[in-house]
Amino acid sequence: MTPFLAVANPEELKNYCREHNFPAFRAGQIDSWLHTHCVVDPDMMKNLPADLKAALKQDFHAPGSRIAEISTSPDQVEKLLLKLHDNEYIEMVAIPSEKRLTFCLSTQVGCPVGCLFCASGRNGLTRNLSAGEMLEEFCIGTLRAGRPDNLVFMGIGEGLLNFDNLAVTLNTLVDQFKFSPRRITVSTSGFVPGMKKFAALKREFNLAVSLHAPDDNTRSKLIPPKLRYPVAEIIAAADEIAKANNRQYTLEYTLIAGINDSPEHAEKLGRLAFAHHAKINLIPYNETGGAFRRPPAKVIDDFENTILNTGARVTRRIERGSAETAACGQLRAAKTAGGK
Ligand code: SAH
Ligand code: SF4
């Protein structure tokens, strides 16, 4: 299997140069292009000789992914559709705000969890992304939009089902790309075995749990049973992570009309979050062509107020991006519609 240059560490670069009879200082130059400038393509590494560039391109995916399409919304959110080396597609999104640039990164091609409201899970899982491919999302995004302030693994896929590759990605971002773990968030649908491994990393990464319901009965209307865990187990695992990482966690709550948007849901959710020192982030549902609907604005406002009355902290996801492709996975879904 061809390795990815984006995931090569300084030691591996040194070994590569030695084995291919290039002087050791060349490894330092590649390292600097990669980890300081986020340049993965040897052709852009201006101070390398042609034979080394050619050797790198032959021996590595450098890079394996290319930008296939860019959709820019009026508020400057850029969604990049990336074509992988095997012609699969994923998305990464660059979201600027006044103060910060945030990248939303994918972890899998498709998703096996299959939440009923989500475009990413509609056709199941095609394959995991390698660490090199996730790091390429970061590098390609950085070359296009600048170095981000925050990274959120909230694109296509369930990262904790691709734990080993995600762990390499996270550790490489911190150790090689010098990205603060406090500025990285991993979002999970509540895959408890993966959450336990995440806790064992013991680094200050942030956790977002896509809870969407404060009770198992409501949750069963949104997430198929195959990879769904009980709310109590998910919260226990999130508490363990909060302790290990020394961070508060966030409960993500996608509000869907008539399913999880009643005052009773709000009350129960608020109490749960308050008891566990968690923040709540409300995401008004983005309709993706299925049967689910976004609740009316008044219902969303009331839901938020009911939570506030419980004393819990709540924010609302600022809605960015063009309406038709705002939700994760929708650009890829449009691209592959009918294809698979
Ligand atoms: N698999 C992980 C991370 C990717 S999904 C997870 O589920 O957490 C990231 C977030 O986008 C989840 O909270 C999910 O509920 C939300 N989401 C997916 N489709 C959506 C849609 N159509 N409208 C609003 N939020 C959506
Ligand atoms: Fe997968 Fe997350 Fe979408 Fe659920 S919401 S199908 S876990 S990407």
Short mmCIF file of C-alpha atoms and ligand atoms in Angstrom, two decimals:
data_model
loop_
_atom_site.label_atom_id
_atom_site.label_comp_id
_atom_site.label_asym_id
_atom_site.label_seq_id
_atom_site.Cartn_x
_atom_site.Cartn_y
_atom_site.Cartn_z
CA MET A 1 0.00 0.00 0.00
CA THR A 2 1.38 3.41 -0.93
CA PRO A 3 2.00 5.55 2.17
CA PHE A 4 0.80 9.15 2.49
CA LEU A 5 3.45 11.84 2.73
CA ALA A 6 1.10 13.97 4.88
CA VAL A 7 1.48 11.55 7.80
CA ALA A 8 5.27 11.06 7.56
CA ASN A 9 7.09 12.13 10.72
CA PRO A 10 10.64 13.58 10.88
CA GLU A 11 12.14 10.18 11.74
CA GLU A 12 10.50 8.50 8.75
CA LEU A 13 11.62 11.32 6.45
CA LYS A 14 15.20 10.90 7.67
CA ASN A 15 15.08 7.16 7.06
CA TYR A 16 13.59 7.72 3.62
CA CYS A 17 16.37 10.12 2.62
CA ARG A 18 19.06 7.79 3.96
CA GLU A 19 17.64 4.77 2.14
CA HIS A 20 17.39 6.71 -1.11
CA ASN A 21 20.82 8.34 -0.83
CA PHE A 22 19.66 11.89 -0.30
CA PRO A 23 21.53 13.99 2.28
CA ALA A 24 19.96 14.19 5.75
CA PHE A 25 19.24 17.94 5.52
CA ARG A 26 16.72 17.20 2.75
CA ALA A 27 14.56 15.43 5.35
CA GLY A 28 14.54 18.66 7.38
CA GLN A 29 13.44 20.62 4.32
CA ILE A 30 10.56 18.24 3.59
CA ASP A 31 9.58 18.30 7.25
CA SER A 32 9.42 22.09 7.19
CA TRP A 33 7.33 22.22 3.98
CA LEU A 34 4.95 19.70 5.43
CA HIS A 35 4.57 20.72 9.04
CA THR A 36 5.19 24.48 8.88
CA HIS A 37 3.68 25.28 5.50
CA CYS A 38 1.18 22.40 5.07
CA VAL A 39 2.59 21.73 1.61
CA VAL A 40 2.13 18.05 0.65
CA ASP A 41 2.89 18.30 -3.08
CA PRO A 42 6.66 17.88 -3.75
CA ASP A 43 6.35 20.07 -6.86
CA MET A 44 5.63 22.99 -4.52
CA MET A 45 8.68 22.28 -2.32
CA LYS A 46 10.82 24.79 -4.14
CA ASN A 47 14.22 24.03 -2.62
CA LEU A 48 14.18 20.29 -3.38
CA PRO A 49 16.09 18.87 -6.36
CA ALA A 50 14.07 17.37 -9.21
CA ASP A 51 15.18 13.79 -8.51
CA LEU A 52 13.97 13.96 -4.90
CA LYS A 53 10.64 15.48 -5.96
CA ALA A 54 10.19 12.67 -8.49
CA ALA A 55 11.14 10.01 -5.93
CA LEU A 56 8.64 11.37 -3.36
CA LYS A 57 5.87 11.48 -5.94
CA GLN A 58 6.56 7.92 -6.93
CA ASP A 59 6.82 6.48 -3.43
CA PHE A 60 4.04 8.39 -1.66
CA HIS A 61 0.55 9.70 -2.16
CA ALA A 62 1.65 13.33 -2.21
CA PRO A 63 -1.17 14.25 -2.06
CA GLY A 64 -3.72 11.50 -2.71
CA SER A 65 -6.68 13.91 -2.74
CA ARG A 66 -7.54 16.80 -5.07
CA ILE A 67 -10.19 19.50 -4.90
CA ALA A 68 -12.97 18.40 -7.25
CA GLU A 69 -15.45 21.16 -6.56
CA ILE A 70 -15.78 24.25 -4.39
CA SER A 71 -19.08 25.67 -3.27
CA THR A 72 -18.91 29.08 -1.64
CA SER A 73 -21.88 30.54 0.19
CA PRO A 74 -22.61 34.28 0.38
CA ASP A 75 -21.19 34.33 3.95
CA GLN A 76 -17.86 32.94 2.67
CA VAL A 77 -18.24 29.41 3.96
CA GLU A 78 -16.30 27.24 1.55
CA LYS A 79 -17.18 23.62 1.13
CA LEU A 80 -14.52 21.61 -0.68
CA LEU A 81 -15.50 18.38 -2.35
CA LEU A 82 -12.31 16.29 -2.37
CA LYS A 83 -11.69 13.45 -4.78
CA LEU A 84 -9.60 10.70 -3.18
CA HIS A 85 -6.96 8.60 -4.95
CA ASP A 86 -9.52 5.82 -5.55
CA ASN A 87 -12.11 8.23 -6.98
CA GLU A 88 -14.24 8.34 -3.83
CA TYR A 89 -15.47 11.73 -2.57
CA ILE A 90 -15.44 13.40 0.84
CA GLU A 91 -16.02 16.97 2.04
CA MET A 92 -14.21 19.45 4.21
CA VAL A 93 -15.66 22.83 5.10
CA ALA A 94 -13.85 26.07 5.95
CA ILE A 95 -16.04 28.30 8.11
CA PRO A 96 -14.75 31.83 8.74
CA SER A 97 -16.24 34.10 11.37
CA GLU A 98 -15.14 37.56 12.48
CA LYS A 99 -12.58 36.18 14.86
CA ARG A 100 -11.95 32.59 13.91
CA LEU A 101 -11.49 30.18 11.05
CA THR A 102 -12.90 26.70 11.69
CA PHE A 103 -12.41 23.59 9.56
CA CYS A 104 -14.93 20.77 9.61
CA LEU A 105 -13.21 17.51 8.63
CA SER A 106 -14.50 14.11 7.49
CA THR A 107 -13.30 10.80 8.98
CA GLN A 108 -14.90 8.19 6.72
CA VAL A 109 -16.27 7.78 3.19
CA GLY A 110 -19.95 7.47 4.13
CA CYS A 111 -21.01 6.38 7.60
CA PRO A 112 -22.18 3.02 8.99
CA VAL A 113 -24.30 4.52 11.81
CA GLY A 114 -27.03 5.56 9.39
CA CYS A 115 -28.87 8.19 11.46
CA LEU A 116 -32.20 8.54 9.71
CA PHE A 117 -31.93 12.33 9.28
CA CYS A 118 -28.37 12.46 7.92
CA ALA A 119 -27.22 12.51 4.30
CA SER A 120 -23.79 11.05 5.19
CA GLY A 121 -25.19 7.76 6.41
CA ARG A 122 -27.71 7.21 3.65
CA ASN A 123 -25.63 4.67 1.70
CA GLY A 124 -23.70 3.18 4.62
CA LEU A 125 -19.94 3.04 4.87
CA THR A 126 -17.71 2.77 1.81
CA ARG A 127 -14.40 2.83 3.69
CA ASN A 128 -12.41 4.47 6.47
CA LEU A 129 -10.15 7.43 5.74
CA SER A 130 -6.48 6.87 6.50
CA ALA A 131 -4.66 9.29 8.80
CA GLY A 132 -2.86 10.62 5.70
CA GLU A 133 -6.18 11.45 4.06
CA MET A 134 -7.52 13.26 7.14
CA LEU A 135 -4.27 15.25 7.39
CA GLU A 136 -4.55 16.07 3.69
CA GLU A 137 -7.98 17.62 4.37
CA PHE A 138 -6.26 19.85 6.94
CA CYS A 139 -3.38 20.72 4.58
CA ILE A 140 -5.50 21.29 1.47
CA GLY A 141 -7.88 23.47 3.50
CA THR A 142 -4.99 25.43 5.00
CA LEU A 143 -3.43 26.18 1.59
CA ARG A 144 -6.77 27.42 0.36
CA ALA A 145 -8.21 29.30 3.36
CA GLY A 146 -5.27 29.89 5.73
CA ARG A 147 -4.31 28.23 8.99
CA PRO A 148 -7.46 27.47 10.98
CA ASP A 149 -8.01 28.37 14.64
CA ASN A 150 -10.27 25.41 15.32
CA LEU A 151 -10.71 21.93 13.92
CA VAL A 152 -13.91 19.95 14.33
CA PHE A 153 -14.22 16.33 13.24
CA MET A 154 -17.88 16.75 12.35
CA GLY A 155 -17.88 16.10 8.63
CA ILE A 156 -18.78 12.80 6.99
CA GLY A 157 -18.38 9.68 9.13
CA GLU A 158 -18.20 8.49 12.71
CA GLY A 159 -14.57 9.12 13.67
CA LEU A 160 -14.62 6.91 16.74
CA LEU A 161 -15.43 3.92 14.49
CA ASN A 162 -12.15 4.71 12.72
CA PHE A 163 -10.34 5.16 16.00
CA ASP A 164 -6.79 4.05 15.20
CA ASN A 165 -6.49 6.31 12.16
CA LEU A 166 -8.19 9.18 13.99
CA ALA A 167 -5.79 8.82 16.93
CA VAL A 168 -2.77 9.01 14.59
CA THR A 169 -4.33 12.08 12.95
CA LEU A 170 -4.99 13.82 16.27
CA ASN A 171 -1.54 13.07 17.65
CA THR A 172 0.14 14.17 14.41
CA LEU A 173 -1.80 17.45 14.41
CA VAL A 174 -0.59 18.17 17.92
CA ASP A 175 2.96 16.78 17.79
CA GLN A 176 3.99 17.64 14.22
CA PHE A 177 1.66 20.42 13.06
CA LYS A 178 1.77 22.06 16.52
CA PHE A 179 -1.99 22.40 16.73
CA SER A 180 -3.36 22.86 20.25
CA PRO A 181 -5.55 19.91 21.38
CA ARG A 182 -7.80 22.47 23.09
CA ARG A 183 -8.73 23.71 19.63
CA ILE A 184 -9.69 20.30 18.30
CA THR A 185 -13.16 18.78 18.76
CA VAL A 186 -14.20 15.23 17.99
CA SER A 187 -17.92 14.70 17.46
CA THR A 188 -19.45 11.27 18.04
CA SER A 189 -22.91 9.76 17.71
CA GLY A 190 -22.18 8.03 21.01
CA PHE A 191 -20.13 5.00 19.99
CA VAL A 192 -19.22 3.99 23.54
CA PRO A 193 -16.28 1.59 22.87
CA GLY A 194 -14.60 4.32 20.80
CA MET A 195 -15.32 6.91 23.49
CA LYS A 196 -13.45 4.76 26.02
CA LYS A 197 -10.41 4.60 23.73
CA PHE A 198 -10.65 8.36 23.21
CA ALA A 199 -10.55 8.88 27.00
CA ALA A 200 -7.41 6.73 27.14
CA LEU A 201 -5.57 9.21 24.88
CA LYS A 202 -5.58 11.56 27.87
CA ARG A 203 -4.96 14.73 25.88
CA GLU A 204 -6.95 17.93 26.10
CA PHE A 205 -9.16 17.31 23.07
CA ASN A 206 -12.77 18.50 23.16
CA LEU A 207 -15.68 16.12 22.86
CA ALA A 208 -19.07 16.76 21.27
CA VAL A 209 -21.72 14.09 21.73
CA SER A 210 -24.55 14.01 19.19
CA LEU A 211 -27.22 13.09 21.71
CA HIS A 212 -30.33 14.43 19.89
CA ALA A 213 -32.60 13.00 22.61
CA PRO A 214 -32.48 12.85 26.39
CA ASP A 215 -34.08 9.38 26.50
CA ASP A 216 -33.60 6.06 24.70
CA ASN A 217 -37.12 5.89 23.31
CA THR A 218 -36.85 9.21 21.43
CA ARG A 219 -33.32 8.38 20.35
CA SER A 220 -34.51 5.13 18.78
CA LYS A 221 -36.59 7.19 16.32
CA LEU A 222 -33.43 8.81 14.96
CA ILE A 223 -30.63 6.25 15.15
CA PRO A 224 -30.84 2.61 14.00
CA PRO A 225 -30.18 0.00 16.73
CA LYS A 226 -27.02 -1.49 15.19
CA LEU A 227 -24.60 1.13 16.55
CA ARG A 228 -26.82 2.88 19.07
CA TYR A 229 -25.88 2.83 22.77
CA PRO A 230 -28.05 3.68 25.80
CA VAL A 231 -28.05 7.34 26.83
CA ALA A 232 -26.84 6.44 30.33
CA GLU A 233 -23.78 4.60 28.95
CA ILE A 234 -22.99 7.46 26.56
CA ILE A 235 -23.15 10.04 29.35
CA ALA A 236 -20.97 7.86 31.61
CA ALA A 237 -18.36 7.56 28.82
CA ALA A 238 -18.51 11.32 28.16
CA ASP A 239 -17.95 12.00 31.88
CA GLU A 240 -14.91 9.72 31.76
CA ILE A 241 -13.51 11.68 28.80
CA ALA A 242 -14.21 15.01 30.50
CA LYS A 243 -12.22 13.83 33.50
CA ALA A 244 -9.34 12.39 31.45
CA ASN A 245 -9.09 15.42 29.13
CA ASN A 246 -9.90 18.02 31.74
CA ARG A 247 -12.52 19.62 29.44
CA GLN A 248 -16.25 20.22 29.55
CA TYR A 249 -18.11 18.44 26.80
CA THR A 250 -20.91 19.53 24.49
CA LEU A 251 -24.21 17.78 23.84
CA GLU A 252 -25.19 18.35 20.22
CA TYR A 253 -28.94 18.38 19.70
CA THR A 254 -30.39 18.42 16.20
CA LEU A 255 -33.95 19.72 16.57
CA ILE A 256 -36.48 17.85 14.45
CA ALA A 257 -40.19 18.76 14.34
CA GLY A 258 -42.49 16.43 16.23
CA ILE A 259 -39.68 14.03 17.19
CA ASN A 260 -37.47 15.61 19.85
CA ASP A 261 -38.66 19.22 20.17
CA SER A 262 -41.25 19.13 22.99
CA PRO A 263 -40.94 21.16 26.23
CA GLU A 264 -40.55 17.84 28.09
CA HIS A 265 -37.52 16.98 25.94
CA ALA A 266 -36.04 20.41 26.62
CA GLU A 267 -36.57 20.10 30.36
CA LYS A 268 -35.04 16.63 30.55
CA LEU A 269 -32.11 17.62 28.34
CA GLY A 270 -31.42 20.75 30.40
CA ARG A 271 -31.44 18.82 33.66
CA LEU A 272 -29.14 16.15 32.24
CA ALA A 273 -26.65 18.74 30.96
CA PHE A 274 -26.74 20.71 34.20
CA ALA A 275 -26.10 17.62 36.32
CA HIS A 276 -23.09 16.67 34.19
CA HIS A 277 -21.61 20.16 33.65
CA ALA A 278 -22.13 19.81 29.91
CA LYS A 279 -22.94 22.55 27.40
CA ILE A 280 -25.81 22.13 24.94
CA ASN A 281 -25.53 23.12 21.30
CA LEU A 282 -28.86 23.29 19.45
CA ILE A 283 -28.76 22.58 15.71
CA PRO A 284 -32.01 23.42 13.89
CA TYR A 285 -32.46 20.56 11.43
CA ASN A 286 -31.36 21.12 7.84
CA GLU A 287 -33.83 19.35 5.62
CA THR A 288 -32.11 16.83 3.33
CA GLY A 289 -34.95 15.61 1.18
CA GLY A 290 -36.33 13.02 3.62
CA ALA A 291 -39.44 13.08 5.80
CA PHE A 292 -37.94 15.03 8.73
CA ARG A 293 -38.70 18.73 9.15
CA ARG A 294 -37.13 21.64 11.01
CA PRO A 295 -39.36 22.93 13.83
CA PRO A 296 -40.85 26.44 13.47
CA ALA A 297 -38.72 29.31 14.87
CA LYS A 298 -41.03 29.77 17.88
CA VAL A 299 -40.64 26.11 18.91
CA ILE A 300 -36.85 26.45 18.71
CA ASP A 301 -36.92 29.65 20.82
CA ASP A 302 -39.17 28.02 23.43
CA PHE A 303 -36.94 24.94 23.51
CA GLU A 304 -33.90 27.13 24.18
CA ASN A 305 -35.70 29.09 26.93
CA THR A 306 -36.89 25.94 28.67
CA ILE A 307 -33.28 24.73 28.78
CA LEU A 308 -32.09 28.09 30.13
CA ASN A 309 -34.62 27.79 32.96
CA THR A 310 -32.96 24.55 34.09
CA GLY A 311 -29.69 26.46 34.58
CA ALA A 312 -27.86 24.61 31.81
CA ARG A 313 -25.65 26.42 29.30
CA VAL A 314 -27.01 26.44 25.79
CA THR A 315 -25.87 27.86 22.46
CA ARG A 316 -27.43 27.69 19.04
CA ARG A 317 -25.35 26.69 16.05
CA ILE A 318 -24.92 29.76 13.90
CA GLU A 319 -26.33 28.85 10.58
CA ARG A 320 -23.78 29.24 7.87
CA GLY A 321 -23.34 27.99 4.36
CA SER A 322 -25.71 27.83 1.44
CA ALA A 323 -29.02 26.26 2.35
CA GLU A 324 -28.92 23.41 -0.11
CA THR A 325 -25.54 22.03 0.96
CA ALA A 326 -25.22 23.27 4.53
CA ALA A 327 -25.55 19.94 6.31
CA CYS A 328 -22.61 17.60 6.43
CA GLY A 329 -22.51 15.06 3.66
CA GLN A 330 -24.92 16.79 1.36
CA LEU A 331 -22.43 17.81 -1.32
CA ARG A 332 -21.05 14.27 -1.52
CA ALA A 333 -24.60 12.90 -1.52
CA ALA A 334 -25.44 15.12 -4.47
CA LYS A 335 -22.26 14.07 -6.29
CA THR A 336 -22.78 10.35 -5.79
CA ALA A 337 -26.58 10.32 -6.10
CA GLY A 338 -27.55 7.45 -8.33
CA GLY A 339 -23.91 6.41 -8.56
CA LYS A 340 -23.88 3.83 -5.79
N1 SAH B 1 -20.79 11.13 13.16
C1 SAH B 1 -20.49 12.18 14.04
C2 SAH B 1 -19.87 13.40 13.37
C3 SAH B 1 -20.44 13.78 12.05
S1 SAH B 1 -22.14 14.32 12.01
C4 SAH B 1 -21.72 12.59 14.81
O1 SAH B 1 -22.82 12.12 14.50
O2 SAH B 1 -21.55 13.35 15.76
C5 SAH B 1 -21.95 15.94 12.73
C6 SAH B 1 -23.22 16.54 13.24
O3 SAH B 1 -24.05 16.96 12.16
C7 SAH B 1 -24.06 15.61 14.11
O4 SAH B 1 -24.37 16.24 15.32
C8 SAH B 1 -25.30 15.42 13.26
O5 SAH B 1 -26.40 15.18 14.05
C9 SAH B 1 -25.39 16.70 12.49
N2 SAH B 1 -26.22 16.60 11.30
C10 SAH B 1 -26.17 15.66 10.33
N3 SAH B 1 -27.09 15.90 9.38
C11 SAH B 1 -27.74 17.02 9.76
C12 SAH B 1 -28.79 17.79 9.19
N4 SAH B 1 -29.35 17.43 8.05
N5 SAH B 1 -29.19 18.89 9.85
C13 SAH B 1 -28.62 19.27 11.01
N6 SAH B 1 -27.62 18.59 11.59
C14 SAH B 1 -27.19 17.47 10.97
FE1 SF4 B 2 -23.01 9.11 10.77
FE2 SF4 B 2 -22.95 11.32 12.32
FE3 SF4 B 2 -24.48 11.22 10.09
FE4 SF4 B 2 -25.15 9.76 12.20
S1 SF4 B 2 -25.07 12.00 12.08
S2 SF4 B 2 -25.12 9.05 10.05
S3 SF4 B 2 -23.18 9.18 12.98
S4 SF4 B 2 -22.26 11.15 10.16
#
